[in-house]
């Protein structure tokens, strides 16, 4: 099935996800650099990039939800898509808590809790990204109307059936 949210012939969701993923990962890198160098500028940069990443994540998620609602019910693709979306929601919540924790400190100093929440968030973004890749690469969701929404997992060792 083709993506329902398209612009200029391409799905919108995969175009938008690169920004929040890059921004949120960069925020964690800034946190780590701040801990290593003890320079307050990294904490401020992390807070701003995290805020932008959270906003971008919500926008990308809206387009992902539009696409997921069109996935046929009762299919593996629907279940994988639900897990993909839920993982991303949890990841965004972790980053949101991380942002609020640092918001209460002078110069946006993150503290260990905020840094750990960000690291777990990056780990979850990798899992969510793999699930999104499974949707596109294995199940052909969002690619064309001949998608195969019940193909076996790419971890199963079984080849995916050719899309119909």
PDB file of C-alpha atoms in Angstrom:
ATOM      1  CA  UNK A   1       0.000   0.000   0.000  1.00  0.00           C
ATOM      2  CA  UNK A   2       1.230   3.453  -0.763  1.00  0.00           C
ATOM      3  CA  UNK A   3       1.612   6.021   1.942  1.00  0.00           C
ATOM      4  CA  UNK A   4      -1.526   8.098   2.445  1.00  0.00           C
ATOM      5  CA  UNK A   5       0.439  11.228   3.343  1.00  0.00           C
ATOM      6  CA  UNK A   6       2.476  12.099   0.256  1.00  0.00           C
ATOM      7  CA  UNK A   7       4.092  15.158  -1.277  1.00  0.00           C
ATOM      8  CA  UNK A   8       5.652  15.366  -4.720  1.00  0.00           C
ATOM      9  CA  UNK A   9       5.223  11.618  -5.136  1.00  0.00           C
ATOM     10  CA  UNK A  10       7.001  10.579  -1.919  1.00  0.00           C
ATOM     11  CA  UNK A  11       5.880   9.601   1.576  1.00  0.00           C
ATOM     12  CA  UNK A  12       6.139  12.487   4.027  1.00  0.00           C
ATOM     13  CA  UNK A  13       6.819  10.493   7.220  1.00  0.00           C
ATOM     14  CA  UNK A  14      10.224   9.044   6.226  1.00  0.00           C
ATOM     15  CA  UNK A  15      11.331  12.450   4.992  1.00  0.00           C
ATOM     16  CA  UNK A  16      10.500  14.093   8.320  1.00  0.00           C
ATOM     17  CA  UNK A  17      11.955  11.521  10.718  1.00  0.00           C
ATOM     18  CA  UNK A  18      15.566  12.310   9.869  1.00  0.00           C
ATOM     19  CA  UNK A  19      15.353  15.715  11.550  1.00  0.00           C
ATOM     20  CA  UNK A  20      14.127  14.711  15.005  1.00  0.00           C
ATOM     21  CA  UNK A  21      16.383  11.651  15.058  1.00  0.00           C
ATOM     22  CA  UNK A  22      19.401  13.758  14.174  1.00  0.00           C
ATOM     23  CA  UNK A  23      18.503  16.521  16.616  1.00  0.00           C
ATOM     24  CA  UNK A  24      17.773  14.199  19.541  1.00  0.00           C
ATOM     25  CA  UNK A  25      20.931  12.176  18.957  1.00  0.00           C
ATOM     26  CA  UNK A  26      22.936  15.401  18.690  1.00  0.00           C
ATOM     27  CA  UNK A  27      21.464  16.556  22.011  1.00  0.00           C
ATOM     28  CA  UNK A  28      22.812  13.404  23.665  1.00  0.00           C
ATOM     29  CA  UNK A  29      26.216  13.959  22.037  1.00  0.00           C
ATOM     30  CA  UNK A  30      26.204  17.541  23.370  1.00  0.00           C
ATOM     31  CA  UNK A  31      25.361  16.210  26.848  1.00  0.00           C
ATOM     32  CA  UNK A  32      28.279  13.808  26.726  1.00  0.00           C
ATOM     33  CA  UNK A  33      30.625  16.507  25.449  1.00  0.00           C
ATOM     34  CA  UNK A  34      29.401  18.781  28.228  1.00  0.00           C
ATOM     35  CA  UNK A  35      30.146  16.145  30.854  1.00  0.00           C
ATOM     36  CA  UNK A  36      33.615  15.560  29.412  1.00  0.00           C
ATOM     37  CA  UNK A  37      34.594  19.207  28.951  1.00  0.00           C
ATOM     38  CA  UNK A  38      32.522  20.852  31.700  1.00  0.00           C
ATOM     39  CA  UNK A  39      31.622  23.663  29.273  1.00  0.00           C
ATOM     40  CA  UNK A  40      28.109  25.033  29.885  1.00  0.00           C
ATOM     41  CA  UNK A  41      27.525  25.848  26.232  1.00  0.00           C
ATOM     42  CA  UNK A  42      27.012  22.165  25.460  1.00  0.00           C
ATOM     43  CA  UNK A  43      24.151  21.934  27.968  1.00  0.00           C
ATOM     44  CA  UNK A  44      22.396  24.912  26.383  1.00  0.00           C
ATOM     45  CA  UNK A  45      22.958  23.511  22.880  1.00  0.00           C
ATOM     46  CA  UNK A  46      21.600  20.130  24.012  1.00  0.00           C
ATOM     47  CA  UNK A  47      18.457  21.735  25.433  1.00  0.00           C
ATOM     48  CA  UNK A  48      17.737  23.673  22.252  1.00  0.00           C
ATOM     49  CA  UNK A  49      18.403  20.761  19.897  1.00  0.00           C
ATOM     50  CA  UNK A  50      16.298  18.509  22.103  1.00  0.00           C
ATOM     51  CA  UNK A  51      13.378  20.943  22.020  1.00  0.00           C
ATOM     52  CA  UNK A  52      13.574  21.146  18.233  1.00  0.00           C
ATOM     53  CA  UNK A  53      13.835  17.360  17.989  1.00  0.00           C
ATOM     54  CA  UNK A  54      10.759  16.896  20.177  1.00  0.00           C
ATOM     55  CA  UNK A  55       8.703  19.244  18.046  1.00  0.00           C
ATOM     56  CA  UNK A  56       9.909  17.541  14.882  1.00  0.00           C
ATOM     57  CA  UNK A  57       9.174  14.113  16.375  1.00  0.00           C
ATOM     58  CA  UNK A  58       5.576  15.043  17.072  1.00  0.00           C
ATOM     59  CA  UNK A  59       5.137  16.379  13.524  1.00  0.00           C
ATOM     60  CA  UNK A  60       6.701  13.249  11.997  1.00  0.00           C
ATOM     61  CA  UNK A  61       4.536  11.104  14.257  1.00  0.00           C
ATOM     62  CA  UNK A  62       1.339  12.711  12.989  1.00  0.00           C
ATOM     63  CA  UNK A  63       2.219  11.725   9.422  1.00  0.00           C
ATOM     64  CA  UNK A  64       3.240   8.248  10.593  1.00  0.00           C
ATOM     65  CA  UNK A  65      -0.122   7.832  12.307  1.00  0.00           C
ATOM     66  CA  UNK A  66      -1.953   8.851   9.128  1.00  0.00           C
ATOM     67  CA  UNK A  67      -0.064   6.143   7.230  1.00  0.00           C
ATOM     68  CA  UNK A  68      -0.526   3.510   9.963  1.00  0.00           C
ATOM     69  CA  UNK A  69      -4.292   4.021  10.047  1.00  0.00           C
ATOM     70  CA  UNK A  70      -4.399   2.906   6.398  1.00  0.00           C
ATOM     71  CA  UNK A  71      -2.495  -0.350   7.040  1.00  0.00           C
ATOM     72  CA  UNK A  72      -4.887  -3.324   6.791  1.00  0.00           C
ATOM     73  CA  UNK A  73      -6.136  -4.516  10.188  1.00  0.00           C
ATOM     74  CA  UNK A  74      -5.142  -7.983  11.322  1.00  0.00           C
ATOM     75  CA  UNK A  75      -1.828  -7.943   9.432  1.00  0.00           C
ATOM     76  CA  UNK A  76       1.702  -8.284  10.705  1.00  0.00           C
ATOM     77  CA  UNK A  77       2.381  -4.843   9.249  1.00  0.00           C
ATOM     78  CA  UNK A  78      -0.308  -3.342  11.482  1.00  0.00           C
ATOM     79  CA  UNK A  79       1.268  -4.957  14.577  1.00  0.00           C
ATOM     80  CA  UNK A  80       4.822  -3.928  13.614  1.00  0.00           C
ATOM     81  CA  UNK A  81       3.579  -0.406  12.875  1.00  0.00           C
ATOM     82  CA  UNK A  82       1.853  -0.207  16.265  1.00  0.00           C
ATOM     83  CA  UNK A  83       5.036  -1.308  18.030  1.00  0.00           C
ATOM     84  CA  UNK A  84       7.052   1.165  15.939  1.00  0.00           C
ATOM     85  CA  UNK A  85       4.719   3.999  16.906  1.00  0.00           C
ATOM     86  CA  UNK A  86       4.559   3.021  20.585  1.00  0.00           C
ATOM     87  CA  UNK A  87       8.351   2.788  20.791  1.00  0.00           C
ATOM     88  CA  UNK A  88       8.636   6.256  19.278  1.00  0.00           C
ATOM     89  CA  UNK A  89       6.069   7.678  21.715  1.00  0.00           C
ATOM     90  CA  UNK A  90       8.008   6.244  24.676  1.00  0.00           C
ATOM     91  CA  UNK A  91      11.253   7.598  23.214  1.00  0.00           C
ATOM     92  CA  UNK A  92       9.732  11.080  22.844  1.00  0.00           C
ATOM     93  CA  UNK A  93       8.383  10.911  26.402  1.00  0.00           C
ATOM     94  CA  UNK A  94      11.848  10.041  27.730  1.00  0.00           C
ATOM     95  CA  UNK A  95      13.349  13.009  25.918  1.00  0.00           C
ATOM     96  CA  UNK A  96      10.514  15.237  27.150  1.00  0.00           C
ATOM     97  CA  UNK A  97      11.245  14.258  30.758  1.00  0.00           C
ATOM     98  CA  UNK A  98      14.944  14.803  30.113  1.00  0.00           C
ATOM     99  CA  UNK A  99      14.175  18.292  28.804  1.00  0.00           C
ATOM    100  CA  UNK A 100      12.011  19.169  31.816  1.00  0.00           C
ATOM    101  CA  UNK A 101      14.619  17.847  34.261  1.00  0.00           C
ATOM    102  CA  UNK A 102      17.265  20.151  32.798  1.00  0.00           C
ATOM    103  CA  UNK A 103      14.797  23.038  32.553  1.00  0.00           C
ATOM    104  CA  UNK A 104      14.872  23.336  36.342  1.00  0.00           C
ATOM    105  CA  UNK A 105      18.640  23.892  36.508  1.00  0.00           C
ATOM    106  CA  UNK A 106      20.790  26.940  35.865  1.00  0.00           C
ATOM    107  CA  UNK A 107      22.312  26.979  32.375  1.00  0.00           C
ATOM    108  CA  UNK A 108      20.248  23.891  31.459  1.00  0.00           C
ATOM    109  CA  UNK A 109      22.693  21.565  33.220  1.00  0.00           C
ATOM    110  CA  UNK A 110      21.326  18.091  32.510  1.00  0.00           C
ATOM    111  CA  UNK A 111      22.447  16.034  35.502  1.00  0.00           C
ATOM    112  CA  UNK A 112      22.799  12.277  35.289  1.00  0.00           C
ATOM    113  CA  UNK A 113      19.067  11.511  35.143  1.00  0.00           C
ATOM    114  CA  UNK A 114      18.579  13.691  32.062  1.00  0.00           C
ATOM    115  CA  UNK A 115      21.631  12.163  30.359  1.00  0.00           C
ATOM    116  CA  UNK A 116      20.520   8.593  31.085  1.00  0.00           C
ATOM    117  CA  UNK A 117      17.005   9.339  29.815  1.00  0.00           C
ATOM    118  CA  UNK A 118      18.546  10.689  26.610  1.00  0.00           C
ATOM    119  CA  UNK A 119      20.778   7.645  26.177  1.00  0.00           C
ATOM    120  CA  UNK A 120      17.831   5.285  26.646  1.00  0.00           C
ATOM    121  CA  UNK A 121      15.874   7.456  24.214  1.00  0.00           C
ATOM    122  CA  UNK A 122      18.586   7.074  21.572  1.00  0.00           C
ATOM    123  CA  UNK A 123      18.586   3.302  22.124  1.00  0.00           C
ATOM    124  CA  UNK A 124      14.804   3.217  21.672  1.00  0.00           C
ATOM    125  CA  UNK A 125      15.079   5.352  18.535  1.00  0.00           C
ATOM    126  CA  UNK A 126      17.346   2.685  17.060  1.00  0.00           C
ATOM    127  CA  UNK A 127      14.805  -0.030  17.860  1.00  0.00           C
ATOM    128  CA  UNK A 128      11.980   2.090  16.451  1.00  0.00           C
ATOM    129  CA  UNK A 129      14.055   2.788  13.352  1.00  0.00           C
ATOM    130  CA  UNK A 130      14.617  -0.919  12.808  1.00  0.00           C
ATOM    131  CA  UNK A 131      10.862  -1.515  13.117  1.00  0.00           C
ATOM    132  CA  UNK A 132      10.189   1.280  10.629  1.00  0.00           C
ATOM    133  CA  UNK A 133      12.714  -0.280   8.283  1.00  0.00           C
ATOM    134  CA  UNK A 134      10.919  -3.595   8.662  1.00  0.00           C
ATOM    135  CA  UNK A 135       7.702  -1.873   7.603  1.00  0.00           C
ATOM    136  CA  UNK A 136       9.264  -0.399   4.469  1.00  0.00           C
ATOM    137  CA  UNK A 137      12.007  -2.850   3.493  1.00  0.00           C
ATOM    138  CA  UNK A 138      10.323  -6.135   4.358  1.00  0.00           C
ATOM    139  CA  UNK A 139       6.606  -5.428   4.238  1.00  0.00           C
ATOM    140  CA  UNK A 140       6.731  -2.733   1.512  1.00  0.00           C
ATOM    141  CA  UNK A 141       4.310  -0.571   3.479  1.00  0.00           C
ATOM    142  CA  UNK A 142       4.279   2.959   2.133  1.00  0.00           C
ATOM    143  CA  UNK A 143       6.060   1.866  -1.022  1.00  0.00           C
ATOM    144  CA  UNK A 144       3.391   0.655  -3.452  1.00  0.00           C
ATOM    145  CA  UNK A 145      -0.103  -0.775  -3.590  1.00  0.00           C
ATOM    146  CA  UNK A 146       1.319  -4.292  -4.000  1.00  0.00           C
ATOM    147  CA  UNK A 147       2.701  -4.358  -0.444  1.00  0.00           C
ATOM    148  CA  UNK A 148       2.974  -7.671   1.371  1.00  0.00           C
ATOM    149  CA  UNK A 149       1.722  -6.811   4.878  1.00  0.00           C
ATOM    150  CA  UNK A 150       2.109 -10.373   6.218  1.00  0.00           C
ATOM    151  CA  UNK A 151       5.695 -11.122   5.167  1.00  0.00           C
ATOM    152  CA  UNK A 152       7.683 -12.945   7.867  1.00  0.00           C
ATOM    153  CA  UNK A 153      10.159 -11.023  10.010  1.00  0.00           C
ATOM    154  CA  UNK A 154      13.508 -10.304   8.441  1.00  0.00           C
ATOM    155  CA  UNK A 155      14.997 -11.987  11.537  1.00  0.00           C
ATOM    156  CA  UNK A 156      13.170 -15.254  10.744  1.00  0.00           C
ATOM    157  CA  UNK A 157      15.552 -16.285   7.967  1.00  0.00           C
ATOM    158  CA  UNK A 158      12.613 -16.846   5.647  1.00  0.00           C
ATOM    159  CA  UNK A 159      12.512 -14.911   2.390  1.00  0.00           C
ATOM    160  CA  UNK A 160       9.752 -12.379   1.976  1.00  0.00           C
ATOM    161  CA  UNK A 161       7.193 -13.309  -0.625  1.00  0.00           C
ATOM    162  CA  UNK A 162       7.281 -11.103  -3.688  1.00  0.00           C
ATOM    163  CA  UNK A 163       4.723  -8.308  -3.373  1.00  0.00           C
ATOM    164  CA  UNK A 164       1.580  -8.953  -5.375  1.00  0.00           C
TER     165      UNK A 164
END
